[in-house]
Coordinates of C-alpha atoms in Angstrom, one line a residue:
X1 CA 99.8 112.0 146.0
X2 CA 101.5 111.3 142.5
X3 CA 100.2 113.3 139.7
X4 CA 99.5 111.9 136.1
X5 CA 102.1 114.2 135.1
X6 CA 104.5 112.8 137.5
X7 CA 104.1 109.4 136.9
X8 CA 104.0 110.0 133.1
X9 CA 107.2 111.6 133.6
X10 CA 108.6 107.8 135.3
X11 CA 107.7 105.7 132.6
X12 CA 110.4 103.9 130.9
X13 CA 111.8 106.8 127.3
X14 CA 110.4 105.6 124.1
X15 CA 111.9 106.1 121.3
X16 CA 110.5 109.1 119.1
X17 CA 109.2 107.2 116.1
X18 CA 106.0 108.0 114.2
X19 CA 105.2 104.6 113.6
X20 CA 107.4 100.8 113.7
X21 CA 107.0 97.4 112.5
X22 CA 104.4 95.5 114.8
X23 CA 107.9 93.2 116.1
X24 CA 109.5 96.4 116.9
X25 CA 106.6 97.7 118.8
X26 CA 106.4 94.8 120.8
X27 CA 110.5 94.8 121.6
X28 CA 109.8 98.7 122.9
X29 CA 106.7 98.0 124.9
X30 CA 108.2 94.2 126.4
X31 CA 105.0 92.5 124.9
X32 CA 104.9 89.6 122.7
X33 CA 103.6 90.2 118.9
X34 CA 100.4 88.4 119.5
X35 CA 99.5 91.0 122.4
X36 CA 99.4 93.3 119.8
X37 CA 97.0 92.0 117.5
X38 CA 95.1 90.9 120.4
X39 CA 94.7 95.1 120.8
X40 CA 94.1 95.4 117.3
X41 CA 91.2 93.2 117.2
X42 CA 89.3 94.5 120.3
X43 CA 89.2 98.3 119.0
X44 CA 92.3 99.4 121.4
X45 CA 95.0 100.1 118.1
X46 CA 94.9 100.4 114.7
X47 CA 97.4 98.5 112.4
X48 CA 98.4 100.1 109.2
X49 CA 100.6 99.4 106.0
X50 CA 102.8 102.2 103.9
X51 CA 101.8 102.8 100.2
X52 CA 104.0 104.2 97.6
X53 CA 101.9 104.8 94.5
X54 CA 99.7 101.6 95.1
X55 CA 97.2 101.1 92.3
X56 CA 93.8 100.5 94.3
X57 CA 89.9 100.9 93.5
X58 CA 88.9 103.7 95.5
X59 CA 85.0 104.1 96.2
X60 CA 83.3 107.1 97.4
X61 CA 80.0 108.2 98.7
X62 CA 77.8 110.9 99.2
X63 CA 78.6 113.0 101.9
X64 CA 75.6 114.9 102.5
X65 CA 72.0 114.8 101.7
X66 CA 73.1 117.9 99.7
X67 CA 75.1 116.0 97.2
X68 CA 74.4 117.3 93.8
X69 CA 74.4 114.3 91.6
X70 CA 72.7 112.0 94.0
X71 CA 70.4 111.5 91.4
X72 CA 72.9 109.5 89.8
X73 CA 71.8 106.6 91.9
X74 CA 68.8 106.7 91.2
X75 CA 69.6 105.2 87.9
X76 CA 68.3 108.2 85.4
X77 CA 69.9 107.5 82.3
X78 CA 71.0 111.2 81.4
X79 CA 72.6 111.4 85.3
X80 CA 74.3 108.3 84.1
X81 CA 75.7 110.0 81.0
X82 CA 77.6 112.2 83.5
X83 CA 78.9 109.8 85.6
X84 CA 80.5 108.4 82.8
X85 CA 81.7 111.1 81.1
X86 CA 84.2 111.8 84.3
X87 CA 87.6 110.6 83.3
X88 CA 89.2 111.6 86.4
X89 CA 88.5 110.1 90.2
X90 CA 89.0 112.1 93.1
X91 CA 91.6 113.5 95.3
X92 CA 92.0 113.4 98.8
X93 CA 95.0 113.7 100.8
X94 CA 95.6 114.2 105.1
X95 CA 98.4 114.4 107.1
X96 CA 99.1 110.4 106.5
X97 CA 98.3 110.1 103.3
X98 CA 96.8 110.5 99.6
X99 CA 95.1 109.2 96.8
X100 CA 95.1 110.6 93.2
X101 CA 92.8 109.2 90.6
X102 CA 93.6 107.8 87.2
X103 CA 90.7 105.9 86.4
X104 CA 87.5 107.1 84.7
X105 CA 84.7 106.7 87.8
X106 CA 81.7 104.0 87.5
X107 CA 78.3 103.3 89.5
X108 CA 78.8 100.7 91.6
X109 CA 76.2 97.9 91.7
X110 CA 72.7 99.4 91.9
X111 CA 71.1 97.1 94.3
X112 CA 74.3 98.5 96.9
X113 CA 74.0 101.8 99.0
X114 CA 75.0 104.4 96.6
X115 CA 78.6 103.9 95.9
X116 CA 80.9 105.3 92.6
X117 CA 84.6 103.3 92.4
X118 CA 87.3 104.4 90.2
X119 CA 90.7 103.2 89.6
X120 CA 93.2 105.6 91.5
X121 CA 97.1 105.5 93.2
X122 CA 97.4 105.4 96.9
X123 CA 100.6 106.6 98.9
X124 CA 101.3 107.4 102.8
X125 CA 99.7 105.3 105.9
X126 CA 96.4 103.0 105.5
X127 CA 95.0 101.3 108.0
X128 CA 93.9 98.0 107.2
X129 CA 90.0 97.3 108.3
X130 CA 90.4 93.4 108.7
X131 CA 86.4 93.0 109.1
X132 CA 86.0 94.8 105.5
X133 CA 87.3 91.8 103.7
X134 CA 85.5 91.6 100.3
X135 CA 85.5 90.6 96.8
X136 CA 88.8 89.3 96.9
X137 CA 90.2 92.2 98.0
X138 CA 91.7 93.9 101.2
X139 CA 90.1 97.2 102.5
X140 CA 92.1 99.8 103.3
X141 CA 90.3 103.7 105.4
X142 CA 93.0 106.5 106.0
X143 CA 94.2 107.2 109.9
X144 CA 92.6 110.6 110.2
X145 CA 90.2 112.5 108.1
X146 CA 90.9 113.5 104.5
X147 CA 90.6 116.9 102.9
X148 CA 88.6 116.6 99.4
X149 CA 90.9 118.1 96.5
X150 CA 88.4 119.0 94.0
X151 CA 88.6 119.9 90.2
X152 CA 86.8 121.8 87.7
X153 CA 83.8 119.7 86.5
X154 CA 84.9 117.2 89.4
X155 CA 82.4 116.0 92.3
X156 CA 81.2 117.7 95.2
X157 CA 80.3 116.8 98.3
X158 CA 81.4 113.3 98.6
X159 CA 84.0 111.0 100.9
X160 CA 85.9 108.7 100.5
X161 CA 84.6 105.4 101.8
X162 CA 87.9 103.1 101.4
X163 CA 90.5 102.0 99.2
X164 CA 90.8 98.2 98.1
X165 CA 93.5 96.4 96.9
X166 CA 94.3 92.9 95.7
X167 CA 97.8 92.0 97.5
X168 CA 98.9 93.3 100.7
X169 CA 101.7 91.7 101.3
X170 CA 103.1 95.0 103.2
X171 CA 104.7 94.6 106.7
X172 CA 102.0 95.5 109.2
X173 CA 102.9 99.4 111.8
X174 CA 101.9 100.5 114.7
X175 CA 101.5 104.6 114.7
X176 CA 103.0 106.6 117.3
X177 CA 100.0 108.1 119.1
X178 CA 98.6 103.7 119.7
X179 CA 102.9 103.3 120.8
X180 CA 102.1 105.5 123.5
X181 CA 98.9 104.8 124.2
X182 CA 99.8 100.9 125.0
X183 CA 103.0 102.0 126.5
X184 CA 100.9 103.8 129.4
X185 CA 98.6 101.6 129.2
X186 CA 101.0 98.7 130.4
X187 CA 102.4 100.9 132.6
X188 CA 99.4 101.4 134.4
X189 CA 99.1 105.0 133.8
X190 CA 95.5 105.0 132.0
X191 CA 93.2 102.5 130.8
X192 CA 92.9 100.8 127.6
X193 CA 90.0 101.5 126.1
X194 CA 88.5 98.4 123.5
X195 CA 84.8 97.3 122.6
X196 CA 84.4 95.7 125.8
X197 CA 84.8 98.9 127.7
X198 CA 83.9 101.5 125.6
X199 CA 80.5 101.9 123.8
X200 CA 81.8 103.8 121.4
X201 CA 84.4 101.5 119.8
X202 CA 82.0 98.6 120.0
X203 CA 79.5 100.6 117.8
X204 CA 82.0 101.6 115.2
X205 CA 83.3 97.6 115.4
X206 CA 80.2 96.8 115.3
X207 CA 79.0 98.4 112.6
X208 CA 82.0 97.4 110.3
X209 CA 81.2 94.2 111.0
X210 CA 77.4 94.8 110.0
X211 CA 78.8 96.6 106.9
X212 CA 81.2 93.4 105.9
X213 CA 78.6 91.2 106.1
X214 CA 76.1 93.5 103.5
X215 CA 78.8 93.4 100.9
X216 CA 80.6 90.1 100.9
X217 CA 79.9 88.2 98.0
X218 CA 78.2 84.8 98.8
X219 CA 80.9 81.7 99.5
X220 CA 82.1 79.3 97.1
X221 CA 81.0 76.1 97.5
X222 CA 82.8 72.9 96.9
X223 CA 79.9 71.9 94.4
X224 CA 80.3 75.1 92.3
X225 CA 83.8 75.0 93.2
X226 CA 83.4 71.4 90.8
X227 CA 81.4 72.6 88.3
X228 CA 84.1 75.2 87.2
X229 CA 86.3 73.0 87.2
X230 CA 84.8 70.8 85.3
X231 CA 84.0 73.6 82.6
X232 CA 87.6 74.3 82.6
X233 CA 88.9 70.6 82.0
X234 CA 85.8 70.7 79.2
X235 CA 88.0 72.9 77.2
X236 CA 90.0 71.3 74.5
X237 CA 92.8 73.9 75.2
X238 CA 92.7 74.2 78.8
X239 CA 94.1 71.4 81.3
X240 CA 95.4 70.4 84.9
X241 CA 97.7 73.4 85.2
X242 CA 94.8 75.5 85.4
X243 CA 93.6 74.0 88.3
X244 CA 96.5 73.2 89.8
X245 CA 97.1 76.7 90.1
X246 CA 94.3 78.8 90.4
X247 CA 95.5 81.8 91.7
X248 CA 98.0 82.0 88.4
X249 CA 95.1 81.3 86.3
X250 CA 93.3 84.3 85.3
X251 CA 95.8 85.9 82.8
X252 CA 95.5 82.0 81.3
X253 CA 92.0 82.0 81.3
X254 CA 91.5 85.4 79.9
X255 CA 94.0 84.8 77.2
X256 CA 91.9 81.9 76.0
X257 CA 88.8 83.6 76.4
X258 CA 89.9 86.5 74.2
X259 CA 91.0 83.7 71.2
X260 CA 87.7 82.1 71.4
X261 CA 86.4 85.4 71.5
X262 CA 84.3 85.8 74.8
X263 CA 85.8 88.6 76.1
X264 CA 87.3 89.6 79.1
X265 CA 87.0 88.2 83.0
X266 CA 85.5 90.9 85.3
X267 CA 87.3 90.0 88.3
X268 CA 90.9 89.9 89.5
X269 CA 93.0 86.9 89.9
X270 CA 92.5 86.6 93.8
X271 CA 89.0 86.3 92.9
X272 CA 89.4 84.1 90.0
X273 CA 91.6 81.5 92.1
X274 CA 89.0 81.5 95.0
X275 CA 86.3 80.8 92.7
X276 CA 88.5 77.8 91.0
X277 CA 89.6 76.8 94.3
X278 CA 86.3 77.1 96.4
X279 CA 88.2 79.0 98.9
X280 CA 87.9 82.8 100.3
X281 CA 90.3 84.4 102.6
X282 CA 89.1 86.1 105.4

């Protein structure tokens, strides 16, 4: 009778990388590209993108019920004060990754569970949480758990929720440990686990998904999708190449809006096109 060891021992070498290209996974492991994603979306992998000083929103949350300023949320004007008087964010960094922040930090909308964002620069391995699509933006958790590097007059007792940015146009990698994981999977060696096997990948899915849906902004409709187009075409200085490219718009629009005096747009272009456009990626 063949041991795991044993038959572990006849699978096919894999090449000692820490983490490949999602087509160079799929040449190693004699899959097709799609098989991966497949993996991805049922829980089994993770897929994540390399950083190299990436300017991001990062949000954090309280990470115990012991969290010293969670008054802050309650929306007590002096705990305010302090919030606002941080001009740093928060460091974290782990074994994949880290995060330094450059940005002063901010409440996030009150009527949200009780979030501060700040503006920070994010290096290393991310993995990209598909279902946490949001405000224009992609969402981005780190591979393993992050180690809090606090400051004097910093925050305590708080994690780091996710990173967000803008355009991730980065070519998507598969880590080592999922390589091997669907290499003896294939093989035959061990199971795959995904949501429809395990319970506890279809409750963290799950949950994501549950967690997407409480902070997606509402869609843009074609009728509001008009009406700001309309406004737009309204303007005396503003025309068809506006809305013929949305998505290049914002830096026009803003420009114009800070001659006529109405300050600027609190959004980024992504968001800006969609609303123009009536469309949001998913």
């Amino acid at each position: 009778m063949s041991t795991k060891k044993k038959t572990d021992a006849q699978l096919p070498p894999l090449l000692p990388l820490e983490y490949c290209s999602v087509a160079r996974a799929a040449r190693l492991l004699g899959c097709e590209e799609e098989d991966i994603y497949h993996w991805h979306e049922v829980g089994a992998v993770k897929l994540c993108v390399e950083l190299d000083d990436e300017t991001c929103r990062a949000t954090l949350r309280p990470k115990t019920e012991s969290f010293r300023e969670i008054a802050l949320f309650q929306n007590f004007s002096s705990d305010i004060e302090l919030i606002e008087s941080l001009d740093e964010g928060e460091n974290f960094e782990s074994e994949f990754c880290s995060l330094i922040g450059v940005g002063p930090m901010a409440l996030s909308d009150p009527h949200l569970p009780p979030f501060l964002t700040y503006d920070a620069l994010a290096s290393g391995l991310w993995v990209v949480k598909d279902q946490l699509f949001f405000n224009g933006e992609y969402t981005l958790v780190s591979p393993t758990d992050l180690n809090h590097i606090q400051y004097e007059g910093g925050l305590r007792d708080v994690e780091l929720a996710r990173i967000s940015i803008p355009d991730l146009s980065s070519e998507r990698l598969v880590l080592k440990s999922d390589l091997e994981k669907l290499h003896r999977a294939i093989h035959g060696v061990e199971a795959l686990n995904t949501r429809y096997n395990n319970q506890e990948i279809a409750t963290a899915l799950r949950q994501a998904e549950q967690e997407a849906q409480s902070i997606r902004p509402p869609r843009i409709e074609k009728k509001q999708a008009h009406l700001i187009r309309l406004l737009i075409e309204s303007h005396p200085n503003l025309g068809a190449e506006v809305i013929e490219n949305p998505y290049a718009a914002c830096d026009v629009l803003e420009a114009q809006f800070a001659r006529d005096g109405i300050g600027p747009i609190d959004a980024n272009p992504v968001t800006v096109g969609n609303w123009i456009s009536g469309k949001r990626k998913k």
